[in-house]
């Protein structure tokens, strides 16, 4: 690798970190909650941190510690954790056309969370191929470390933090929907896409508002995709 | 943590990693087979649609405020509108998020102060 390529990789890494900064507003408060809840469920602070380090999947971690605390059989805990994470199956294939042949990509997939996928799906196609690995490494590592760091904060000092700044804990998570708005806005390019995306937004919102956040994303995405293909086939039939 | 609980953590972690990794291996092989077309053109159509609608579903699920009060919903609408407006003007990634969070926070702060 020549000096120019190394320099481009380094710049891309910084660019990835910069692009992932909005994720912190959503990750850190939720990770603090996870650390706190894991502690209250009987896990030590270090156990909570290790769970965040190796599983690294928000909703399923809450489910994992909650089910263990309630005395559920461990095989069921594992099955439910994996079922919640099953939506991740479609993320990497969606990014594959923009990933280079480098073997590091396989290990970096550990950091392919919902939010990192959303960010990468928008940013990777716009980057030259020489910068993609560096960009993804920077973005993924910042998100991962913020999740683990937030868990540590929550596990060691969660009660004090949420007691001292309750409003901050309420406001910062809005960074996630704000980021999704920015990532999604350029995709409203036609009535077809507007209908499909609008359907997915509304259905997910209704499910989540009615206490079903875990099924909200896969169900809403499938309905949104169905709207897309039905409308597309109707348009073709009319033509 | 008991030994069997560590095994559960390791199996859940390995399973999650494999669900993120194996589909990449499958897709890269598929792309390599359809060498001539390459890139996004070789991706199945349904997969290309599923990506953006997954992001839309994440947006919908994340819009539900934790507080669940009327003020929190108003703050969400105001924050979302400001985010969209700043994106429209700047077409950037960071500033719309910053101003969206500020707008959301101002509405939430006003509600706490007034009450």
Tab-separated table of C-alpha atoms in Angstrom:
chain	number	residue	atom	x	y	z
A	1	UNK	CA	0.000	0.000	0.000
A	2	UNK	CA	1.541	3.363	-0.942
A	3	UNK	CA	1.623	6.507	1.211
A	4	UNK	CA	-1.230	8.097	-0.705
A	5	UNK	CA	-3.508	5.085	-0.083
A	6	UNK	CA	-2.612	5.018	3.622
A	7	UNK	CA	-3.323	8.738	3.884
A	8	UNK	CA	-6.699	8.315	2.102
A	9	UNK	CA	-7.563	5.429	4.458
A	10	UNK	CA	-6.693	7.582	7.460
A	11	UNK	CA	-8.856	10.472	6.258
A	12	UNK	CA	-11.719	8.069	5.564
A	13	UNK	CA	-11.440	6.697	9.091
A	14	UNK	CA	-11.830	10.214	10.536
A	15	UNK	CA	-14.733	10.872	8.149
A	16	UNK	CA	-16.448	7.699	9.395
A	17	UNK	CA	-15.999	8.775	13.022
A	18	UNK	CA	-17.400	12.232	12.191
A	19	UNK	CA	-20.421	10.801	10.352
A	20	UNK	CA	-21.186	8.453	13.258
A	21	UNK	CA	-21.189	11.203	15.924
A	22	UNK	CA	-25.001	11.685	15.698
A	23	UNK	CA	-25.354	8.021	16.737
A	24	UNK	CA	-23.885	8.828	20.149
A	25	UNK	CA	-26.968	10.827	21.143
A	26	UNK	CA	-29.059	7.715	20.759
A	27	UNK	CA	-26.559	5.062	21.841
A	28	UNK	CA	-25.186	6.474	25.096
A	29	UNK	CA	-28.504	7.129	26.953
A	30	UNK	CA	-29.886	3.708	25.913
A	31	UNK	CA	-26.612	1.985	26.860
A	32	UNK	CA	-26.681	3.739	30.254
A	33	UNK	CA	-30.220	2.357	30.748
A	34	UNK	CA	-28.986	-1.110	29.783
A	35	UNK	CA	-26.115	-0.990	32.276
A	36	UNK	CA	-28.497	0.155	34.993
A	37	UNK	CA	-31.142	-2.481	34.227
A	38	UNK	CA	-28.554	-5.278	33.943
A	39	UNK	CA	-27.270	-4.314	37.408
A	40	UNK	CA	-30.802	-4.313	38.801
A	41	UNK	CA	-31.402	-7.725	37.181
A	42	UNK	CA	-28.524	-9.236	39.171
A	43	UNK	CA	-25.655	-8.955	36.632
A	44	UNK	CA	-22.395	-7.425	37.836
A	45	UNK	CA	-21.065	-4.286	36.119
A	46	UNK	CA	-18.368	-6.270	34.289
A	47	UNK	CA	-20.869	-8.880	33.119
A	48	UNK	CA	-23.069	-6.098	31.687
A	49	UNK	CA	-20.061	-4.622	29.870
A	50	UNK	CA	-19.058	-8.019	28.416
A	51	UNK	CA	-22.628	-8.601	27.170
A	52	UNK	CA	-22.526	-5.210	25.401
A	53	UNK	CA	-19.087	-5.997	24.006
A	54	UNK	CA	-19.886	-9.416	22.519
A	55	UNK	CA	-23.632	-9.437	21.739
A	56	UNK	CA	-23.834	-5.714	20.802
A	57	UNK	CA	-27.502	-5.606	19.810
A	58	UNK	CA	-29.628	-3.208	21.875
A	59	UNK	CA	-33.144	-4.623	22.079
A	60	UNK	CA	-32.019	-8.240	22.361
A	61	UNK	CA	-29.669	-7.395	25.253
A	62	UNK	CA	-32.564	-5.927	27.267
A	63	UNK	CA	-34.558	-9.064	26.508
A	64	UNK	CA	-31.607	-11.293	27.443
A	65	UNK	CA	-31.071	-9.823	30.936
A	66	UNK	CA	-34.834	-9.497	31.533
A	67	UNK	CA	-35.525	-13.145	30.686
A	68	UNK	CA	-32.555	-14.403	32.716
A	69	UNK	CA	-33.727	-12.321	35.708
A	70	UNK	CA	-37.241	-13.779	35.398
A	71	UNK	CA	-35.810	-17.334	35.470
A	72	UNK	CA	-36.648	-18.320	31.869
A	73	UNK	CA	-34.841	-21.437	30.487
A	74	UNK	CA	-31.532	-20.454	28.928
A	75	UNK	CA	-32.234	-22.148	25.577
A	76	UNK	CA	-35.375	-19.976	25.275
A	77	UNK	CA	-33.376	-16.860	26.203
A	78	UNK	CA	-30.898	-17.615	23.392
A	79	UNK	CA	-33.642	-18.432	20.839
A	80	UNK	CA	-35.562	-15.218	21.618
A	81	UNK	CA	-32.358	-13.137	21.478
A	82	UNK	CA	-31.528	-14.539	18.038
A	83	UNK	CA	-35.107	-14.148	16.798
A	84	UNK	CA	-35.078	-10.432	17.655
A	85	UNK	CA	-31.767	-10.064	15.809
A	86	UNK	CA	-32.997	-11.955	12.734
A	87	UNK	CA	-33.728	-8.658	10.954
A	88	UNK	CA	-29.936	-8.229	10.673
A	89	UNK	CA	-29.928	-10.971	8.009
A	90	UNK	CA	-30.803	-8.489	5.264
A	91	UNK	CA	-28.302	-5.769	6.220
A	92	UNK	CA	-24.967	-7.097	4.915
A	93	UNK	CA	-26.300	-8.254	1.490
A	94	UNK	CA	-27.645	-4.722	0.988
A	95	UNK	CA	-24.149	-3.310	1.531
A	96	UNK	CA	-22.282	-6.070	-0.350
A	97	UNK	CA	-22.089	-4.274	-3.746
A	98	UNK	CA	-20.083	-1.486	-2.099
A	99	UNK	CA	-17.750	-3.635	0.013
A	100	UNK	CA	-14.260	-4.395	-1.249
A	101	UNK	CA	-12.649	-7.853	-1.216
A	102	UNK	CA	-10.720	-7.191	2.006
A	103	UNK	CA	-11.077	-9.956	4.641
A	104	UNK	CA	-11.457	-7.358	7.436
A	105	UNK	CA	-15.041	-6.776	6.317
A	106	UNK	CA	-16.053	-10.114	7.832
A	107	UNK	CA	-14.898	-9.074	11.332
A	108	UNK	CA	-16.340	-5.598	10.924
A	109	UNK	CA	-19.791	-7.140	10.464
A	110	UNK	CA	-19.897	-7.482	14.268
A	111	UNK	CA	-20.654	-3.743	14.278
A	112	UNK	CA	-23.452	-3.879	11.716
A	113	UNK	CA	-26.270	-2.646	13.960
A	114	UNK	CA	-29.533	-1.083	12.749
A	115	UNK	CA	-28.134	2.429	12.928
A	116	UNK	CA	-24.707	1.640	11.440
A	117	UNK	CA	-26.469	-0.144	8.567
A	118	UNK	CA	-28.721	2.886	7.943
A	119	UNK	CA	-25.699	5.186	7.933
A	120	UNK	CA	-23.539	2.898	5.758
A	121	UNK	CA	-26.371	2.236	3.284
A	122	UNK	CA	-26.490	5.958	2.547
A	123	UNK	CA	-22.793	6.870	2.802
A	124	UNK	CA	-20.870	3.905	1.282
A	125	UNK	CA	-22.212	4.297	-2.284
A	126	UNK	CA	-21.066	7.935	-2.241
A	127	UNK	CA	-17.481	7.097	-1.213
A	128	UNK	CA	-14.624	5.971	-3.504
A	129	UNK	CA	-13.870	2.264	-2.962
A	130	UNK	CA	-10.443	3.075	-1.459
A	131	UNK	CA	-12.123	4.926	1.422
A	132	UNK	CA	-14.950	2.516	2.277
A	133	UNK	CA	-13.071	0.161	4.624
A	134	UNK	CA	-11.565	3.064	6.572
A	135	UNK	CA	-14.890	4.901	6.742
A	136	UNK	CA	-16.792	1.844	7.991
A	137	UNK	CA	-14.061	0.998	10.544
A	138	UNK	CA	-14.200	4.514	12.012
A	139	UNK	CA	-17.999	4.673	12.118
A	140	UNK	CA	-18.408	1.146	13.475
A	141	UNK	CA	-15.748	1.479	16.184
A	142	UNK	CA	-17.120	4.794	17.461
A	143	UNK	CA	-20.635	3.323	17.679
A	144	UNK	CA	-19.397	0.130	19.358
A	145	UNK	CA	-17.202	1.894	21.914
A	146	UNK	CA	-19.969	4.376	22.731
A	147	UNK	CA	-22.332	1.459	23.376
A	148	UNK	CA	-19.821	-0.336	25.614
A	149	UNK	CA	-18.794	2.932	27.324
A	150	UNK	CA	-22.438	3.879	27.911
A	151	UNK	CA	-23.069	0.448	29.429
A	152	UNK	CA	-20.094	0.915	31.769
A	153	UNK	CA	-21.389	4.361	32.784
A	154	UNK	CA	-24.850	2.945	33.433
A	155	UNK	CA	-23.534	-0.058	35.337
A	156	UNK	CA	-21.169	1.919	37.566
A	157	UNK	CA	-23.012	5.239	37.958
A	158	UNK	CA	-26.394	4.910	36.203
A	159	UNK	CA	-28.648	5.888	39.076
A	160	UNK	CA	-26.653	9.003	39.901
A	161	UNK	CA	-26.492	10.084	36.229
A	162	UNK	CA	-30.192	9.665	35.442
A	163	UNK	CA	-31.086	11.333	38.756
A	164	UNK	CA	-28.888	14.372	38.113
A	165	UNK	CA	-29.775	14.996	34.431
A	166	UNK	CA	-33.223	13.487	33.805
A	167	UNK	CA	-34.027	15.877	30.923
A	168	UNK	CA	-30.752	15.135	29.110
A	169	UNK	CA	-31.597	11.444	29.257
A	170	UNK	CA	-34.959	12.306	27.680
A	171	UNK	CA	-33.643	14.655	24.967
A	172	UNK	CA	-30.485	12.975	23.622
A	173	UNK	CA	-32.211	9.845	22.211
A	174	UNK	CA	-33.999	12.126	19.700
A	175	UNK	CA	-30.702	12.134	17.782
A	176	UNK	CA	-31.619	8.693	16.399
A	177	UNK	CA	-34.960	9.584	14.731
A	178	UNK	CA	-33.362	12.851	13.558
A	179	UNK	CA	-30.544	10.859	11.940
A	180	UNK	CA	-33.013	8.466	10.295
A	181	UNK	CA	-34.963	11.471	8.899
A	182	UNK	CA	-31.754	12.773	7.293
A	183	UNK	CA	-30.827	9.351	5.893
A	184	UNK	CA	-34.287	8.728	4.505
A	185	UNK	CA	-35.237	12.164	3.128
A	186	UNK	CA	-33.208	11.816	-0.122
A	187	UNK	CA	-34.966	8.505	-0.880
A	188	UNK	CA	-38.392	10.116	-1.423
A	189	UNK	CA	-37.679	10.320	-5.132
A	190	UNK	CA	-41.049	9.151	-6.527
A	191	UNK	CA	-44.651	8.457	-5.481
A	192	UNK	CA	-43.803	4.758	-5.469
A	193	UNK	CA	-40.989	5.187	-2.941
A	194	UNK	CA	-42.970	7.761	-0.932
A	195	UNK	CA	-45.856	5.275	-0.534
A	196	UNK	CA	-43.602	2.354	0.441
A	197	UNK	CA	-41.468	4.356	2.880
A	198	UNK	CA	-44.492	6.213	4.295
A	199	UNK	CA	-46.273	2.899	4.895
A	200	UNK	CA	-43.242	1.440	6.712
A	201	UNK	CA	-42.886	4.570	8.901
A	202	UNK	CA	-46.563	4.643	9.913
A	203	UNK	CA	-46.856	0.888	10.559
A	204	UNK	CA	-43.658	0.817	12.681
A	205	UNK	CA	-44.836	3.878	14.611
A	206	UNK	CA	-48.213	2.264	15.352
A	207	UNK	CA	-46.634	-1.022	16.502
A	208	UNK	CA	-44.037	0.743	18.686
A	209	UNK	CA	-46.629	3.128	20.167
A	210	UNK	CA	-48.721	0.111	21.154
A	211	UNK	CA	-45.883	-1.559	23.046
A	212	UNK	CA	-44.594	-3.848	20.263
A	213	UNK	CA	-41.229	-2.283	19.341
A	214	UNK	CA	-39.522	-5.600	18.602
A	215	UNK	CA	-41.899	-6.734	15.871
A	216	UNK	CA	-42.356	-3.174	14.566
A	217	UNK	CA	-39.308	-3.124	12.280
A	218	UNK	CA	-39.651	-6.494	10.440
A	219	UNK	CA	-43.454	-6.234	10.047
A	220	UNK	CA	-43.365	-2.606	8.885
A	221	UNK	CA	-40.508	-3.307	6.461
A	222	UNK	CA	-42.324	-6.277	4.910
A	223	UNK	CA	-45.533	-4.244	4.501
A	224	UNK	CA	-43.585	-1.328	3.023
A	225	UNK	CA	-41.911	-3.666	0.516
A	226	UNK	CA	-45.311	-5.220	-0.316
A	227	UNK	CA	-46.746	-1.750	-1.024
A	228	UNK	CA	-43.775	-1.056	-3.315
A	229	UNK	CA	-44.189	-4.199	-5.399
A	230	UNK	CA	-48.015	-4.061	-5.565
A	231	UNK	CA	-47.968	-0.425	-6.703
A	232	UNK	CA	-45.180	-1.159	-9.175
A	233	UNK	CA	-47.031	-4.085	-10.736
A	234	UNK	CA	-50.266	-2.019	-10.939
A	235	UNK	CA	-48.416	0.791	-12.697
A	236	UNK	CA	-46.921	-1.683	-15.198
A	237	UNK	CA	-50.358	-3.241	-15.794
A	238	UNK	CA	-51.863	0.190	-16.572
A	239	UNK	CA	-49.045	0.920	-19.029
B	1	UNK	CA	-22.478	-15.386	36.450
B	2	UNK	CA	-22.854	-19.169	36.349
B	3	UNK	CA	-21.046	-21.271	33.731
B	4	UNK	CA	-24.163	-22.098	31.733
B	5	UNK	CA	-25.068	-18.400	31.583
B	6	UNK	CA	-21.682	-17.645	30.007
B	7	UNK	CA	-22.397	-20.349	27.425
B	8	UNK	CA	-25.746	-18.631	26.679
B	9	UNK	CA	-23.979	-15.268	26.231
B	10	UNK	CA	-21.389	-16.824	23.896
B	11	UNK	CA	-24.011	-18.672	21.805
B	12	UNK	CA	-26.165	-15.497	21.532
B	13	UNK	CA	-23.083	-13.455	20.566
B	14	UNK	CA	-21.869	-16.007	17.987
B	15	UNK	CA	-25.380	-16.396	16.538
B	16	UNK	CA	-25.788	-12.624	16.203
B	17	UNK	CA	-22.389	-12.297	14.498
B	18	UNK	CA	-23.196	-15.133	12.083
B	19	UNK	CA	-26.536	-13.510	11.186
B	20	UNK	CA	-24.632	-10.352	10.274
B	21	UNK	CA	-21.761	-12.157	8.529
B	22	UNK	CA	-23.078	-15.203	6.619
B	23	UNK	CA	-25.491	-13.230	4.382
B	24	UNK	CA	-22.476	-11.140	3.308
B	25	UNK	CA	-20.593	-14.284	2.267
B	26	UNK	CA	-23.674	-15.462	0.317
B	27	UNK	CA	-24.107	-12.108	-1.419
B	28	UNK	CA	-20.417	-11.733	-2.267
B	29	UNK	CA	-20.440	-15.197	-3.894
B	30	UNK	CA	-23.542	-14.243	-5.860
B	31	UNK	CA	-21.919	-10.993	-6.995
B	32	UNK	CA	-18.757	-12.872	-7.969
B	33	UNK	CA	-20.841	-15.345	-10.061
B	34	UNK	CA	-22.604	-12.517	-11.895
B	35	UNK	CA	-19.280	-10.885	-12.551
B	36	UNK	CA	-20.315	-9.114	-15.734
B	37	UNK	CA	-23.132	-7.100	-14.159
B	38	UNK	CA	-21.386	-6.334	-10.860
B	39	UNK	CA	-22.414	-3.877	-8.166
B	40	UNK	CA	-25.974	-3.012	-7.208
B	41	UNK	CA	-27.330	-4.242	-10.556
B	42	UNK	CA	-26.610	-7.852	-9.559
B	43	UNK	CA	-28.515	-7.500	-6.276
B	44	UNK	CA	-31.961	-9.140	-6.155
B	45	UNK	CA	-34.672	-6.486	-6.602
B	46	UNK	CA	-36.457	-7.399	-3.354
B	47	UNK	CA	-33.252	-6.866	-1.397
B	48	UNK	CA	-32.738	-3.423	-2.906
B	49	UNK	CA	-36.252	-2.448	-1.784
B	50	UNK	CA	-35.937	-4.045	1.663
B	51	UNK	CA	-32.916	-1.889	2.640
B	52	UNK	CA	-34.615	1.533	2.465
B	53	UNK	CA	-37.918	0.247	3.934
B	54	UNK	CA	-35.960	-1.216	6.898
B	55	UNK	CA	-34.527	2.272	7.544
B	56	UNK	CA	-38.050	3.736	7.237
B	57	UNK	CA	-39.313	1.175	9.776
B	58	UNK	CA	-36.469	2.099	12.156
B	59	UNK	CA	-37.491	5.754	11.809
B	60	UNK	CA	-41.129	4.934	12.597
B	61	UNK	CA	-40.217	2.852	15.665
B	62	UNK	CA	-37.767	5.459	16.965
B	63	UNK	CA	-40.297	8.309	16.657
B	64	UNK	CA	-42.280	7.069	19.669
B	65	UNK	CA	-41.060	9.230	22.585
B	66	UNK	CA	-40.088	7.451	25.808
B	67	UNK	CA	-42.116	9.948	27.889
B	68	UNK	CA	-45.338	9.242	25.945
B	69	UNK	CA	-46.937	12.577	26.957
B	70	UNK	CA	-48.630	15.069	24.621
B	71	UNK	CA	-45.706	17.435	25.045
B	72	UNK	CA	-43.246	14.680	24.097
B	73	UNK	CA	-45.238	14.034	20.898
B	74	UNK	CA	-45.320	17.785	20.096
B	75	UNK	CA	-41.550	17.922	20.711
B	76	UNK	CA	-41.112	14.956	18.348
B	77	UNK	CA	-43.119	16.672	15.581
B	78	UNK	CA	-41.271	19.986	16.054
B	79	UNK	CA	-37.883	18.247	16.231
B	80	UNK	CA	-38.644	16.199	13.110
B	81	UNK	CA	-39.833	19.270	11.176
B	82	UNK	CA	-36.737	21.278	12.142
B	83	UNK	CA	-34.471	18.348	11.169
B	84	UNK	CA	-36.157	18.146	7.773
B	85	UNK	CA	-36.008	21.915	7.254
B	86	UNK	CA	-32.291	22.148	8.085
B	87	UNK	CA	-31.573	19.118	5.850
B	88	UNK	CA	-33.487	20.854	3.019
B	89	UNK	CA	-31.328	23.963	3.418
B	90	UNK	CA	-27.920	22.359	4.059
B	91	UNK	CA	-28.194	18.827	2.554
B	92	UNK	CA	-25.677	17.798	5.248
B	93	UNK	CA	-25.703	14.973	7.805
B	94	UNK	CA	-24.646	16.554	11.103
B	95	UNK	CA	-26.352	19.974	11.352
B	96	UNK	CA	-29.925	18.769	10.768
B	97	UNK	CA	-29.447	16.243	13.620
B	98	UNK	CA	-27.974	18.889	15.951
B	99	UNK	CA	-30.793	21.400	15.310
B	100	UNK	CA	-33.450	18.699	15.479
B	101	UNK	CA	-32.232	17.627	18.928
B	102	UNK	CA	-32.030	21.276	20.058
B	103	UNK	CA	-35.629	21.946	18.894
B	104	UNK	CA	-36.850	18.755	20.596
B	105	UNK	CA	-34.997	19.740	23.783
B	106	UNK	CA	-36.355	23.306	23.796
B	107	UNK	CA	-39.970	22.076	23.608
B	108	UNK	CA	-39.332	19.500	26.348
B	109	UNK	CA	-37.537	22.082	28.516
B	110	UNK	CA	-40.361	24.630	28.102
B	111	UNK	CA	-42.915	22.023	29.187
B	112	UNK	CA	-40.917	21.162	32.324
B	113	UNK	CA	-40.365	24.867	33.131
B	114	UNK	CA	-44.028	25.833	32.595
B	115	UNK	CA	-45.288	22.900	34.669
